[in-house]
XYZ file of N, CA and C in Angstrom:
867
model
N -3.295 -17.858 30.687
C -2.635 -18.711 29.880
C -2.104 -17.789 28.842
N -1.136 -19.015 28.001
C -0.007 -17.930 27.485
C -0.075 -19.134 25.802
N -0.584 -18.407 24.825
C -1.146 -18.934 23.434
C 0.201 -18.512 22.494
N 0.596 -19.507 21.854
C 2.007 -19.475 20.793
C 0.978 -20.306 19.671
N 0.993 -19.513 18.193
C 1.095 -20.202 16.986
C 2.530 -20.681 16.481
N 2.767 -21.297 16.280
C 3.968 -21.764 14.915
C 4.971 -22.514 16.258
N 4.363 -22.900 16.895
C 5.223 -23.552 18.051
C 6.217 -24.596 17.461
N 5.856 -25.374 16.114
C 6.549 -26.051 16.170
C 7.665 -25.548 15.230
N 7.668 -24.188 14.758
C 8.744 -23.674 14.007
C 9.831 -23.184 15.299
N 10.940 -22.635 14.360
C 12.152 -22.147 15.155
C 11.961 -21.209 15.950
N 10.675 -20.147 15.325
C 10.654 -18.847 16.793
C 9.491 -19.288 17.681
N 8.619 -20.018 17.165
C 7.505 -20.371 18.253
C 8.300 -21.728 19.270
N 9.248 -22.424 18.874
C 9.385 -23.193 19.745
C 10.629 -22.749 20.830
N 11.230 -21.552 20.571
C 11.670 -21.118 21.903
C 11.077 -20.467 22.211
N 9.775 -19.757 21.967
C 8.859 -18.799 23.065
C 8.069 -19.543 23.753
N 8.138 -21.144 23.224
C 6.939 -21.999 24.236
C 8.283 -22.655 25.714
N 9.198 -22.611 24.879
C 10.623 -23.320 25.837
C 10.559 -22.088 27.030
N 10.894 -21.025 26.445
C 10.853 -20.019 27.421
C 9.801 -19.416 28.515
N 8.531 -19.487 28.402
C 7.232 -19.664 28.956
C 7.438 -20.992 30.011
N 7.174 -22.180 29.505
C 7.577 -22.983 30.337
C 8.553 -22.687 31.415
N 9.607 -22.627 31.248
C 11.066 -22.117 31.942
C 10.232 -20.917 33.231
N 9.809 -19.874 32.434
C 9.263 -18.827 33.484
C 8.233 -19.909 34.611
N 7.646 -20.918 34.395
C 6.386 -21.455 34.852
C 5.191 -21.120 34.585
N 5.267 -20.551 33.309
C 3.646 -20.113 32.524
C 2.923 -21.163 32.102
N 1.254 -20.977 32.249
C 0.888 -21.745 31.728
C 0.658 -21.560 30.115
N 0.940 -23.126 29.174
C 1.308 -22.814 27.659
C 0.299 -23.500 27.126
N -0.358 -22.727 26.057
C -1.410 -23.224 25.250
C -0.662 -23.201 23.786
N -0.432 -24.847 22.926
C 0.365 -24.480 21.892
C -0.347 -24.914 20.869
N -0.738 -24.375 20.154
C -1.920 -23.911 18.317
C -0.691 -24.938 17.694
N -1.306 -25.936 17.252
C -0.767 -26.776 16.130
C -2.255 -27.206 15.304
N -1.445 -27.324 14.296
C -1.964 -28.010 12.841
C -2.597 -29.313 12.823
N -1.124 -29.975 13.204
C -0.833 -31.295 13.168
C -0.705 -32.006 14.783
N -1.780 -33.025 15.702
C -1.921 -33.608 16.129
C -0.404 -34.426 16.746
N 0.045 -35.013 15.830
C 0.944 -35.795 16.072
C 2.085 -35.061 16.363
N 2.360 -33.620 15.565
C 3.783 -32.803 16.153
C 3.336 -32.322 17.755
N 2.475 -32.344 18.443
C 1.755 -31.804 19.509
C 2.462 -32.641 20.904
N 2.785 -33.917 20.491
C 2.985 -34.851 21.557
C 4.477 -34.249 22.752
N 4.950 -33.746 22.066
C 6.196 -33.334 22.724
C 5.899 -32.311 23.389
N 4.784 -30.923 23.658
C 4.591 -29.843 23.935
C 3.535 -30.458 25.063
N 2.658 -31.336 24.837
C 1.538 -32.429 25.873
C 2.877 -32.656 27.120
N 4.149 -33.403 26.762
C 5.227 -34.332 27.660
C 5.086 -33.027 28.351
N 6.114 -31.963 27.710
C 6.006 -31.011 28.528
C 5.511 -30.028 29.532
N 4.245 -30.478 29.157
C 2.953 -29.647 30.306
C 2.274 -28.680 29.720
N 2.429 -28.366 28.385
C 1.335 -27.543 27.770
C 0.138 -27.945 27.278
N -0.957 -26.880 26.988
C -1.885 -27.090 26.571
C -1.926 -27.451 25.297
N -2.891 -28.304 24.608
C -2.896 -28.380 23.022
C -3.947 -27.919 22.283
N -3.722 -27.269 21.304
C -5.223 -26.868 20.582
C -5.016 -26.851 19.309
N -5.679 -27.876 18.769
C -5.789 -27.709 17.105
C -6.362 -27.050 16.464
N -5.564 -26.327 15.333
C -6.458 -25.301 14.736
C -5.694 -24.685 13.082
N -6.031 -25.145 12.483
C -5.558 -24.708 11.296
C -5.658 -22.961 10.987
N -4.727 -22.647 10.399
C -4.508 -21.246 10.327
C -5.714 -20.304 9.921
N -6.444 -20.883 9.008
C -7.654 -20.650 8.223
C -9.224 -20.834 8.982
N -9.170 -21.589 9.945
C -10.323 -21.971 10.504
C -10.348 -21.050 11.675
N -11.247 -19.996 11.380
C -11.668 -19.361 12.518
C -12.352 -19.295 13.693
N -13.320 -20.543 13.664
C -13.675 -21.219 14.908
C -12.772 -21.527 15.753
N -11.980 -22.459 15.217
C -10.688 -23.285 15.957
C -10.052 -22.357 16.496
N -9.587 -21.457 15.542
C -8.540 -20.444 16.312
C -9.128 -19.557 17.634
N -10.399 -19.433 17.119
C -11.058 -18.564 18.457
C -11.167 -19.649 19.527
N -11.517 -20.528 19.618
C -11.291 -21.966 20.594
C -10.095 -21.103 21.354
N -8.770 -21.646 20.262
C -7.762 -22.044 20.773
C -7.187 -20.436 21.644
N -7.867 -19.475 21.197
C -7.461 -17.789 21.597
C -7.998 -17.676 23.274
N -9.347 -18.489 23.385
C -10.055 -18.211 24.725
C -9.362 -18.108 26.077
N -9.918 -16.939 26.777
C -8.989 -16.958 28.242
C -7.490 -17.171 28.186
N -7.564 -16.053 27.162
C -5.504 -15.723 27.141
C -5.196 -14.509 27.564
N -3.988 -14.518 28.661
C -3.425 -13.572 28.994
C -2.506 -12.951 28.002
N -1.988 -13.567 27.113
C -1.384 -12.972 25.644
C -1.324 -14.253 24.678
N -1.007 -13.476 23.226
C -1.290 -14.577 22.213
C -0.181 -14.045 21.593
N 0.818 -15.100 21.149
C 1.601 -14.750 19.656
C 0.990 -15.179 18.401
N 1.152 -14.392 17.618
C 0.857 -14.730 16.230
C 1.562 -14.273 15.042
N 1.542 -15.388 14.024
C 2.309 -15.524 12.818
C 1.877 -15.889 11.903
N 2.236 -15.200 10.407
C 1.632 -16.005 9.020
C 2.946 -16.616 8.719
N 2.112 -17.925 8.657
C 2.777 -19.186 7.767
C 3.768 -18.765 6.620
N 4.870 -18.843 6.550
C 6.185 -18.744 5.283
C 5.312 -18.678 4.227
N 5.278 -17.748 2.973
C 5.098 -18.123 1.642
C 6.028 -17.390 0.728
N 6.580 -18.148 0.309
C 8.008 -17.341 -0.926
C 7.046 -17.238 -1.919
N 5.569 -17.529 -2.261
C 4.861 -17.778 -3.542
C 3.902 -17.226 -3.525
N 3.667 -16.436 -3.319
C 2.140 -15.874 -2.893
C 1.268 -15.118 -4.306
N -0.219 -15.868 -3.950
C -1.089 -15.317 -5.520
C -0.368 -13.557 -5.565
N -0.756 -13.348 -6.486
C -0.533 -11.757 -7.242
C -1.305 -10.907 -6.514
N -2.164 -11.499 -5.684
C -3.195 -10.367 -5.068
C -3.614 -11.069 -3.264
N -2.377 -11.665 -2.986
C -2.079 -12.208 -1.735
C -3.709 -12.592 -1.088
N -4.132 -13.232 -1.675
C -5.592 -13.549 -1.624
C -5.614 -14.613 -0.473
N -4.355 -15.567 0.119
C -4.707 -16.183 0.785
C -4.072 -15.546 2.008
N -2.994 -15.053 2.177
C -2.706 -14.433 2.812
C -3.747 -13.482 3.555
N -4.288 -12.907 2.936
C -5.253 -12.308 3.315
C -6.654 -12.729 4.133
N -7.148 -14.027 3.886
C -7.820 -14.858 4.141
C -7.082 -15.326 5.613
N -5.888 -15.564 5.857
C -5.316 -16.167 7.102
C -5.526 -14.876 7.904
N -5.215 -13.525 7.358
C -4.942 -12.315 8.682
C -6.283 -12.013 8.857
N -7.789 -12.309 8.186
C -8.902 -11.854 8.250
C -9.255 -13.223 9.570
N -8.779 -14.162 9.222
C -9.521 -15.399 9.970
C -8.329 -14.959 11.690
N -7.087 -14.470 11.666
C -6.660 -14.199 13.102
C -7.499 -13.093 13.353
N -7.506 -12.055 12.782
C -8.472 -10.610 13.415
C -9.325 -11.304 13.976
N -10.290 -11.495 13.428
C -11.644 -12.498 13.775
C -11.718 -12.912 14.692
N -10.763 -14.186 15.377
C -10.400 -14.582 16.361
C -9.765 -14.107 17.586
N -9.236 -12.580 17.259
C -8.727 -11.969 18.242
C -9.770 -11.139 18.840
N -10.696 -10.552 17.842
C -11.266 -9.722 18.115
C -12.815 -10.282 19.012
N -13.003 -11.764 19.125
C -13.900 -12.269 19.473
C -12.922 -12.714 20.877
N -11.848 -12.818 21.147
C -11.594 -13.693 22.438
C -10.919 -11.951 23.338
N -10.309 -11.397 22.581
C -9.771 -10.144 23.273
C -8.840 -10.254 24.436
N -8.029 -11.216 23.772
C -7.127 -11.479 24.726
C -6.321 -9.972 25.559
N -5.320 -10.067 26.597
C -4.828 -8.689 27.307
C -4.044 -8.154 26.543
N -3.219 -8.961 25.685
C -2.045 -8.278 24.735
C -1.618 -9.408 23.962
N -0.943 -8.838 22.476
C -0.795 -9.989 21.452
C 0.103 -9.597 20.843
N 1.504 -10.466 20.233
C 2.472 -10.261 20.420
C 2.689 -10.510 18.744
N 2.962 -9.889 17.703
C 3.080 -10.588 16.330
C 4.328 -10.223 15.661
N 4.377 -11.589 15.105
C 5.822 -11.322 14.342
C 5.590 -10.888 13.108
N 6.482 -9.712 12.825
C 6.754 -9.139 11.353
C 8.031 -9.336 11.428
N 8.054 -7.774 9.929
C 9.513 -8.208 10.094
C 10.102 -6.859 9.634
N 11.782 -6.357 9.448
C 11.648 -5.194 8.868
C 11.365 -5.254 7.290
N 11.178 -3.820 7.035
C 10.630 -3.529 6.078
C 8.963 -3.655 5.814
N 8.102 -4.009 7.345
C 7.034 -4.401 7.112
C 6.334 -3.056 6.922
N 7.064 -1.653 7.305
C 5.998 -0.517 7.187
C 6.463 0.041 6.086
N 6.903 -0.650 4.972
C 6.851 -0.089 3.350
C 6.083 -0.522 3.091
N 5.281 0.784 2.187
C 4.256 0.196 1.588
C 4.074 -0.039 0.136
N 5.862 -0.223 -1.011
C 5.620 -0.373 -2.244
C 5.592 -1.985 -2.117
N 5.263 -2.526 -2.840
C 4.991 -3.927 -3.289
C 5.877 -5.226 -2.833
N 6.160 -6.086 -2.358
C 7.348 -7.010 -2.120
C 6.680 -8.172 -1.446
N 7.216 -8.978 -0.903
C 6.940 -9.984 -0.248
C 6.138 -9.773 1.044
N 7.092 -8.619 1.294
C 6.706 -8.192 2.458
C 5.148 -7.574 2.912
N 4.603 -7.687 1.417
C 2.808 -7.226 1.433
C 2.389 -7.657 2.485
N 2.464 -8.434 2.644
C 1.317 -9.544 3.237
C 1.858 -9.368 4.824
N 2.735 -9.144 5.540
C 2.911 -8.788 6.672
C 2.858 -7.140 7.070
N 2.776 -6.035 6.085
C 2.300 -4.716 5.851
C 0.869 -4.663 6.428
N -0.299 -5.993 5.479
C -1.358 -5.931 5.680
C -1.345 -6.646 7.228
N -0.978 -7.174 7.655
C -1.172 -8.438 9.376
C -1.000 -6.899 9.871
N -0.006 -6.650 10.427
C 0.108 -5.374 10.763
C -0.798 -4.309 11.130
N -1.528 -3.948 9.710
C -2.328 -2.985 9.412
C -3.757 -3.447 10.148
N -3.727 -4.851 10.202
C -4.981 -5.448 10.570
C -5.226 -6.036 12.070
N -3.750 -5.568 12.734
C -3.544 -5.902 13.737
C -4.214 -4.566 15.008
N -3.526 -3.329 14.430
C -3.914 -1.880 14.925
C -5.160 -1.811 14.493
N -5.793 -2.378 13.557
C -7.489 -1.837 14.068
C -8.489 -2.555 14.755
N -7.539 -4.122 15.997
C -8.238 -4.695 16.614
C -8.242 -3.289 18.377
N -7.455 -2.108 18.264
C -7.077 -1.561 19.255
C -6.977 -2.352 20.544
N -6.319 -3.316 20.670
C -5.829 -3.913 21.300
C -4.366 -3.787 22.012
N -3.817 -4.332 22.801
C -2.061 -3.755 23.634
C -1.706 -4.843 22.193
N -0.512 -4.181 21.523
C 0.400 -5.325 20.333
C 1.537 -4.907 20.398
N 2.542 -6.153 20.395
C 3.905 -5.709 20.067
C 4.092 -6.354 19.328
N 4.861 -5.705 17.533
C 5.239 -5.987 16.727
C 6.606 -6.148 16.669
N 7.140 -7.284 16.078
C 8.269 -7.747 16.176
C 8.788 -7.397 15.401
N 9.790 -6.644 14.472
C 10.410 -6.407 13.056
C 11.791 -6.695 12.884
N 12.288 -8.543 13.407
C 13.150 -8.648 13.267
C 13.930 -8.406 11.780
N 15.570 -8.658 11.421
C 16.468 -8.211 10.365
C 16.303 -9.784 9.590
N 17.117 -9.736 8.729
C 16.874 -10.555 7.641
C 17.538 -12.252 8.805
N 16.915 -13.135 8.484
C 16.624 -14.226 9.346
C 18.123 -15.081 9.414
N 19.184 -15.150 9.974
C 20.113 -15.992 9.536
C 19.828 -17.458 9.393
N 18.660 -18.114 9.253
C 18.383 -19.436 9.405
C 17.965 -19.320 8.244
N 17.848 -18.457 7.530
C 17.411 -18.152 6.192
C 18.421 -19.218 5.044
N 19.932 -19.180 5.116
C 21.109 -19.551 4.854
C 21.170 -21.067 5.115
N 20.067 -21.468 5.827
C 20.049 -23.375 5.504
C 20.249 -24.032 3.911
N 19.696 -22.753 3.120
C 19.292 -23.704 2.143
C 20.393 -23.675 1.056
N 21.803 -22.650 1.514
C 22.761 -22.259 1.007
C 23.821 -23.588 1.609
N 23.529 -24.699 2.427
C 24.471 -25.308 3.247
C 24.936 -26.580 2.087
N 23.869 -26.915 1.138
C 24.173 -27.366 0.220
C 25.570 -27.638 -1.481
N 25.098 -26.089 -1.469
C 25.731 -25.846 -2.740
C 27.361 -25.339 -1.881
N 27.138 -24.911 -0.918
C 28.852 -24.607 -0.209
C 29.367 -25.953 0.154
N 28.488 -27.137 0.294
C 29.145 -28.460 0.965
C 29.820 -28.731 -0.353
N 28.907 -29.127 -1.545
C 29.108 -29.405 -3.006
C 30.001 -29.061 -3.504
N 30.142 -27.571 -4.110
C 30.759 -26.788 -4.854
C 31.755 -25.960 -4.571
N 31.561 -25.500 -3.041
C 32.211 -24.522 -2.480
C 31.797 -22.977 -2.992
N 30.267 -23.283 -2.925
C 29.702 -21.789 -3.681
C 28.800 -21.252 -2.598
N 28.651 -19.941 -2.463
C 27.241 -19.728 -1.854
C 26.529 -18.437 -2.866
N 25.618 -18.975 -3.509
C 25.029 -18.120 -4.408
C 24.079 -17.164 -4.111
N 24.643 -15.644 -4.324
C 23.737 -14.758 -3.253
C 22.797 -13.557 -3.929
N 21.774 -13.862 -3.124
C 20.678 -12.631 -4.165
C 20.936 -11.546 -3.406
N 21.718 -11.703 -2.132
C 22.003 -10.039 -1.516
C 23.387 -10.009 -1.843
N 22.978 -8.193 -2.531
C 23.999 -7.857 -3.538
C 24.425 -6.169 -3.007
N 25.618 -6.033 -3.076
C 26.589 -6.543 -3.800
C 27.163 -7.177 -1.928
N 28.195 -8.483 -2.709
C 28.814 -9.650 -1.460
C 29.113 -9.085 -0.655
N 29.707 -7.940 -0.635
C 30.734 -7.105 0.869
C 29.732 -6.326 1.259
N 28.602 -6.091 0.568
C 27.903 -5.367 1.782
C 26.772 -5.754 2.623
N 27.482 -5.247 4.164
C 26.803 -5.912 5.473
C 25.088 -5.563 5.559
N 24.246 -6.125 6.008
C 22.933 -5.272 6.642
C 22.603 -6.326 7.744
N 21.551 -5.745 8.484
C 20.979 -6.554 9.713
C 20.689 -7.896 9.787
N 21.141 -8.717 10.667
C 20.845 -10.164 10.459
C 20.502 -10.113 12.130
N 19.736 -11.216 12.067
C 19.566 -11.909 13.529
C 19.073 -13.799 13.437
N 19.243 -14.502 14.879
C 18.824 -15.434 14.471
C 17.578 -15.586 15.002
N 16.998 -17.348 14.679
C 15.478 -16.974 15.159
C 15.706 -17.381 16.661
N 16.363 -17.636 17.242
C 16.097 -18.189 18.491
C 16.307 -17.052 19.457
N 17.394 -15.959 18.929
C 16.823 -14.390 19.677
C 15.421 -13.532 19.131
N 15.312 -13.903 18.374
C 13.793 -13.274 18.207
C 12.951 -14.031 18.838
N 13.074 -15.705 18.910
C 11.686 -16.069 20.112
C 11.980 -15.897 21.518
N 13.508 -15.673 22.007
C 13.439 -14.812 23.424
C 12.789 -13.711 23.353
N 12.732 -12.917 22.439
C 12.402 -11.361 22.508
C 10.673 -11.741 22.217
N 10.372 -12.443 21.904
C 8.963 -12.738 21.663
C 8.127 -12.704 22.765
N 9.371 -14.060 23.862
C 8.362 -14.596 25.413
C 8.706 -13.161 25.898
N 9.885 -12.646 25.763
C 9.554 -11.484 26.838
C 8.411 -10.469 26.557
N 8.305 -10.221 25.208
C 7.093 -9.321 25.030
C 5.913 -9.658 25.577
N 5.733 -11.513 25.358
C 4.410 -11.765 25.922
C 4.260 -11.926 27.397
N 5.170 -11.461 28.525
C 5.329 -11.877 29.896
C 5.233 -10.270 30.301
N 5.397 -9.105 29.559
C 5.669 -7.871 29.900
C 3.870 -7.308 29.579
N 3.865 -6.559 30.938
C 2.506 -5.857 30.850
C 2.357 -4.534 30.199
N 1.933 -4.501 29.032
C 1.913 -3.139 28.661
C 0.216 -2.935 27.963
N 0.355 -1.559 27.299
C -1.163 -1.454 27.086
C -1.160 -0.507 26.147
N -0.170 -0.482 25.386
C -0.415 0.501 24.030
C 0.107 -0.463 22.955
N 0.353 0.457 21.783
C 1.110 -0.384 20.463
C 2.467 -0.334 20.337
N 3.841 -1.331 20.527
C 4.967 -1.118 20.490
C 5.322 -1.420 19.086
N 6.765 -1.177 19.000
C 7.440 -1.946 17.889
C 8.777 -2.090 18.130
N 8.974 -3.506 17.972
C 10.541 -3.920 18.685
C 11.222 -4.285 17.439
N 12.358 -3.214 16.952
C 13.015 -3.849 15.936
C 14.263 -4.297 16.293
N 14.645 -5.510 16.002
C 15.544 -6.643 16.382
C 16.528 -7.024 15.698
N 17.590 -7.072 15.682
C 18.898 -7.390 14.897
C 20.458 -8.211 15.811
N 20.866 -8.983 15.209
C 21.917 -9.288 16.006
C 22.730 -8.788 16.600
N 23.930 -9.445 17.215
C 25.275 -8.451 18.135
C 26.040 -7.542 16.921
N 25.863 -8.162 15.134
C 26.894 -7.563 14.710
C 26.220 -7.767 13.159
N 26.588 -6.523 12.414
C 26.049 -7.174 10.443
C 26.842 -7.578 9.765
N 25.838 -8.145 9.426
C 27.279 -9.314 8.135
C 26.675 -9.184 6.740
N 27.826 -9.796 5.895
C 27.304 -9.223 4.383
C 27.506 -11.075 4.187
N 27.203 -11.040 2.639
C 27.545 -12.528 1.780
C 28.658 -13.271 2.208
N 29.273 -12.263 2.010
C 31.262 -12.813 2.641
C 31.241 -13.293 3.936
N 30.837 -12.883 4.905
C 30.819 -13.091 5.929
C 29.907 -14.685 6.019
N 28.989 -15.144 5.311
C 28.206 -15.827 5.340
C 29.212 -17.347 4.756
N 29.464 -16.821 3.909
C 30.101 -17.704 3.077
C 31.612 -18.021 3.907
N 32.268 -16.838 4.879
C 33.452 -17.434 5.684
C 32.653 -18.492 6.888
N 31.590 -17.677 7.439
C 30.952 -18.621 8.253
C 31.085 -20.271 8.154
N 30.472 -20.223 6.660
C 29.935 -21.730 6.195
C 31.614 -22.492 5.892
N 32.411 -21.502 5.528
C 33.666 -22.343 5.309
C 34.379 -22.696 6.289
N 34.406 -22.219 7.776
C 34.681 -22.539 8.859
C 33.199 -23.498 9.720
N 32.398 -24.132 9.421
C 31.675 -24.728 9.885
C 31.803 -26.345 8.899
N 31.993 -25.981 7.387
C 32.420 -27.224 6.746
C 33.585 -27.577 6.578
N 34.100 -26.626 6.758
C 36.024 -26.952 7.024
C 36.119 -27.091 5.261
N 35.807 -26.425 4.756
C 36.427 -26.222 3.152
C 36.296 -24.842 2.385
N 37.079 -24.495 1.797
C 36.833 -23.119 1.051
C 35.457 -22.786 0.881
N 34.785 -21.850 0.791
C 33.291 -21.121 0.316
C 33.634 -19.929 -0.342
N 33.156 -19.562 -1.293
C 33.097 -18.102 -2.010
C 31.354 -17.744 -2.240
N 31.232 -16.610 -2.075
C 30.098 -15.771 -1.906
C 30.073 -15.415 -3.729
N 29.102 -15.953 -4.270
C 28.914 -15.362 -5.752
C 27.680 -14.338 -5.827
N 27.318 -13.566 -6.301
C 26.248 -12.791 -7.169
C 25.757 -13.328 -7.954
N 24.156 -13.763 -8.052
C 23.637 -14.339 -9.063
C 22.781 -13.101 -9.833
N 23.403 -13.007 -10.961
C 23.025 -11.615 -11.771
C 21.457 -11.599 -11.857
N 21.099 -10.732 -11.426
C 19.598 -10.383 -11.310
C 18.777 -9.980 -12.314
N 19.868 -10.034 -13.541
C 18.548 -10.407 -15.081
C 17.941 -11.995 -15.051
N 18.788 -12.735 -14.325
C 18.299 -14.273 -14.134
C 17.147 -14.996 -13.215
N 17.213 -13.872 -12.404
C 16.052 -14.069 -11.590
C 15.281 -14.705 -11.733
N 14.443 -14.040 -11.961
C 12.572 -14.480 -12.686
C 13.073 -15.767 -13.404
N 13.918 -16.376 -14.151
C 13.567 -17.484 -14.858
C 14.339 -18.329 -13.918
N 15.333 -18.116 -12.946
C 15.828 -19.283 -12.350
C 14.872 -19.551 -11.481
N 13.932 -18.504 -10.822
C 12.610 -19.011 -9.772
C 11.894 -19.679 -10.303
N 11.236 -19.464 -11.466
C 10.513 -20.166 -12.197
C 10.876 -21.467 -12.456
N 12.144 -21.587 -12.908
C 12.394 -23.009 -12.336
C 13.085 -23.860 -11.912
N 12.687 -23.243 -10.908
C 12.708 -23.875 -9.423
C 11.169 -24.298 -8.845
N 10.160 -23.784 -9.647
C 8.784 -24.179 -9.299
C 7.964 -22.847 -8.769
N 8.617 -21.854 -8.266
C 7.573 -20.531 -8.097
C 6.744 -20.320 -9.592
N 5.379 -20.380 -9.026
C 4.651 -19.604 -10.213
C 4.569 -17.797 -10.174
N 4.942 -17.137 -9.222
C 4.705 -15.220 -9.180
C 6.164 -15.181 -8.201
N 7.267 -14.908 -8.738
C 8.195 -14.275 -8.490
C 8.772 -13.168 -7.872
N 7.653 -12.244 -8.591
C 7.898 -11.125 -8.439
C 7.988 -10.191 -7.444
N 6.820 -10.601 -6.047
C 7.470 -10.444 -4.881
C 8.331 -10.686 -3.912
N 9.217 -11.409 -4.639
C 10.334 -12.084 -4.157
C 11.345 -11.510 -4.245
N 11.678 -10.768 -6.118
C 12.154 -10.349 -6.306
C 12.587 -8.820 -5.781
N 11.239 -8.060 -5.807
C 10.551 -7.026 -5.020
C 11.583 -6.998 -3.658
N 11.299 -8.286 -3.088
C 11.971 -8.111 -1.593
C 13.514 -7.847 -1.457
N 13.895 -8.389 -2.255
C 15.419 -8.939 -2.254
C 15.887 -7.290 -2.628
N 15.371 -6.508 -4.127
C 15.531 -5.654 -3.837
C 15.537 -4.340 -3.193
N 14.746 -4.656 -2.043
C 14.398 -3.764 -0.664
C 15.586 -3.976 -0.158
N 15.902 -5.122 0.062
C 17.225 -5.289 0.798
C 18.165 -4.774 0.369
N 18.770 -4.919 -1.148
C 19.799 -4.619 -1.805
C 20.064 -3.102 -2.040
N 19.037 -2.211 -1.837
C 19.165 -0.843 -2.160
C 19.492 -0.097 -0.663
N 20.743 1.005 -1.600
C 21.154 1.780 -0.552
C 20.187 2.943 0.029
N 19.507 3.292 -1.095
C 18.602 4.866 -1.144
C 16.772 4.564 -0.182
N 15.828 3.512 -0.925
C 14.654 3.457 -0.574
C 14.205 2.171 -0.249
N 15.710 1.558 0.994
C 15.207 0.237 0.642
C 14.952 -0.274 2.006
N 15.121 -1.414 2.687
C 14.400 -1.814 4.140
C 15.446 -1.152 5.148
N 14.522 -0.689 6.140
C 15.770 0.136 6.723
C 14.768 -0.145 8.347
N 16.040 0.272 8.981
C 15.522 0.092 10.617
C 15.156 1.977 10.796
N 13.827 1.929 11.531
C 13.814 3.537 12.351
C 15.061 4.066 12.581
N 15.203 5.439 12.480
C 16.020 6.003 13.279
C 17.505 5.686 12.644
N 17.539 5.161 11.807
C 19.160 3.987 11.525
C 19.364 2.707 12.283
N 18.458 2.912 13.211
C 18.501 1.726 13.768
C 18.962 1.722 15.382
N 18.995 3.187 16.312
C 19.365 3.259 17.028
C 18.746 2.644 18.333
N 17.642 2.349 18.334
C 17.004 1.860 18.959
C 16.879 0.347 18.947
N 16.790 -0.065 18.268
C 16.945 -1.585 17.909
C 17.419 -2.877 19.252
N 16.461 -3.529 19.302
C 16.833 -4.767 20.464
C 18.427 -5.317 19.880
N 19.243 -5.991 20.481
C 20.227 -6.902 20.126
C 20.566 -8.084 20.551
N 20.544 -9.108 19.481
C 19.898 -10.407 20.010
C 21.857 -10.681 20.425
N 21.991 -12.143 21.001
C 23.145 -12.594 21.305
C 24.045 -13.226 20.522
N 23.249 -14.295 19.636
C 23.731 -15.372 19.178
C 24.323 -14.676 17.184
N 26.000 -15.044 17.189
C 26.675 -14.422 16.134
C 26.146 -15.187 14.910
N 26.687 -15.060 13.727
C 26.570 -15.385 12.579
C 27.327 -16.843 12.487
N 28.680 -16.880 13.048
C 28.994 -18.226 13.277
C 28.582 -19.552 14.013
N 27.986 -19.009 15.077
C 27.010 -19.959 15.910
C 25.949 -20.044 14.993
N 25.037 -19.406 14.719
C 23.823 -19.975 13.979
C 24.211 -20.682 12.647
N 25.051 -20.657 11.801
C 25.460 -21.067 10.722
C 25.972 -22.646 11.222
N 26.528 -22.504 12.102
C 27.537 -23.519 12.918
C 26.155 -24.788 13.077
N 25.137 -24.339 13.883
C 24.049 -24.992 14.420
C 23.271 -25.591 13.108
N 23.515 -25.148 12.222
C 22.389 -25.285 11.103
C 23.382 -26.404 10.227
N 24.368 -26.121 10.052
C 25.429 -27.120 9.478
C 25.579 -28.478 10.212
N 25.473 -28.258 12.149
C 24.887 -29.495 12.541
C 23.803 -30.065 12.103
N 22.541 -29.278 12.041
C 21.695 -29.765 11.496
C 21.248 -30.762 10.102
N 22.199 -30.366 9.430
C 22.015 -30.589 7.760
C 22.473 -32.225 7.922
């Protein structure tokens, strides 16, 4: 059995389809049974489990050949990451009890960095998974292209791409969630016995200027990337409803830093390359919007 958390999301959905296409038995872990009907129709087994319910997760993970685990996104964590700690401990307990043959863990570029940021939760997640002494593959994807879904509205309405990635002509590694899902499914199918780190990026590196150009192409209108002054980030994020914007700001600083920021190991010489281009990913997001 191949068990997948987060299957109703972008990455998990791709994993599920790839596993079923390969003729492998799929168990979809869902929180809302209403959203599971699609996977049952496709031939998957359904396990209803909240991320923080150790008993339900333990039942979901039982008799698994491989398990894909992830934390739900949280851009506004508590200062002590208490909720993330609870979820990590729950997943760890469930895996420790069920001992699947291998684990694939969704992490991120920058998760190896010990300085505090929004990625601190993933640093803790990786540490907890290593402590299990199970075969585990950590997926560390670059900045996700689908993060720019939030920027379609201002681009469409005003021709603006407010950018927190700066400077706007600086290219960084990016990757589509589709490619991440394909690599995750591949990792689940492979037979490995050790700890592996897969760093993943797309076919090229892209800047906010490139994002603006891709949005302009998809929206058929002029779009310009404009750097949002860093001094205004905290009040802006708080006005948007965030209670603790510091981790998000620290994460953005990590992506924007040339010296001690988030980087792939060995200058990215050994990264896995996806196939989806930025233009393709943005066009798909615009079609969805």
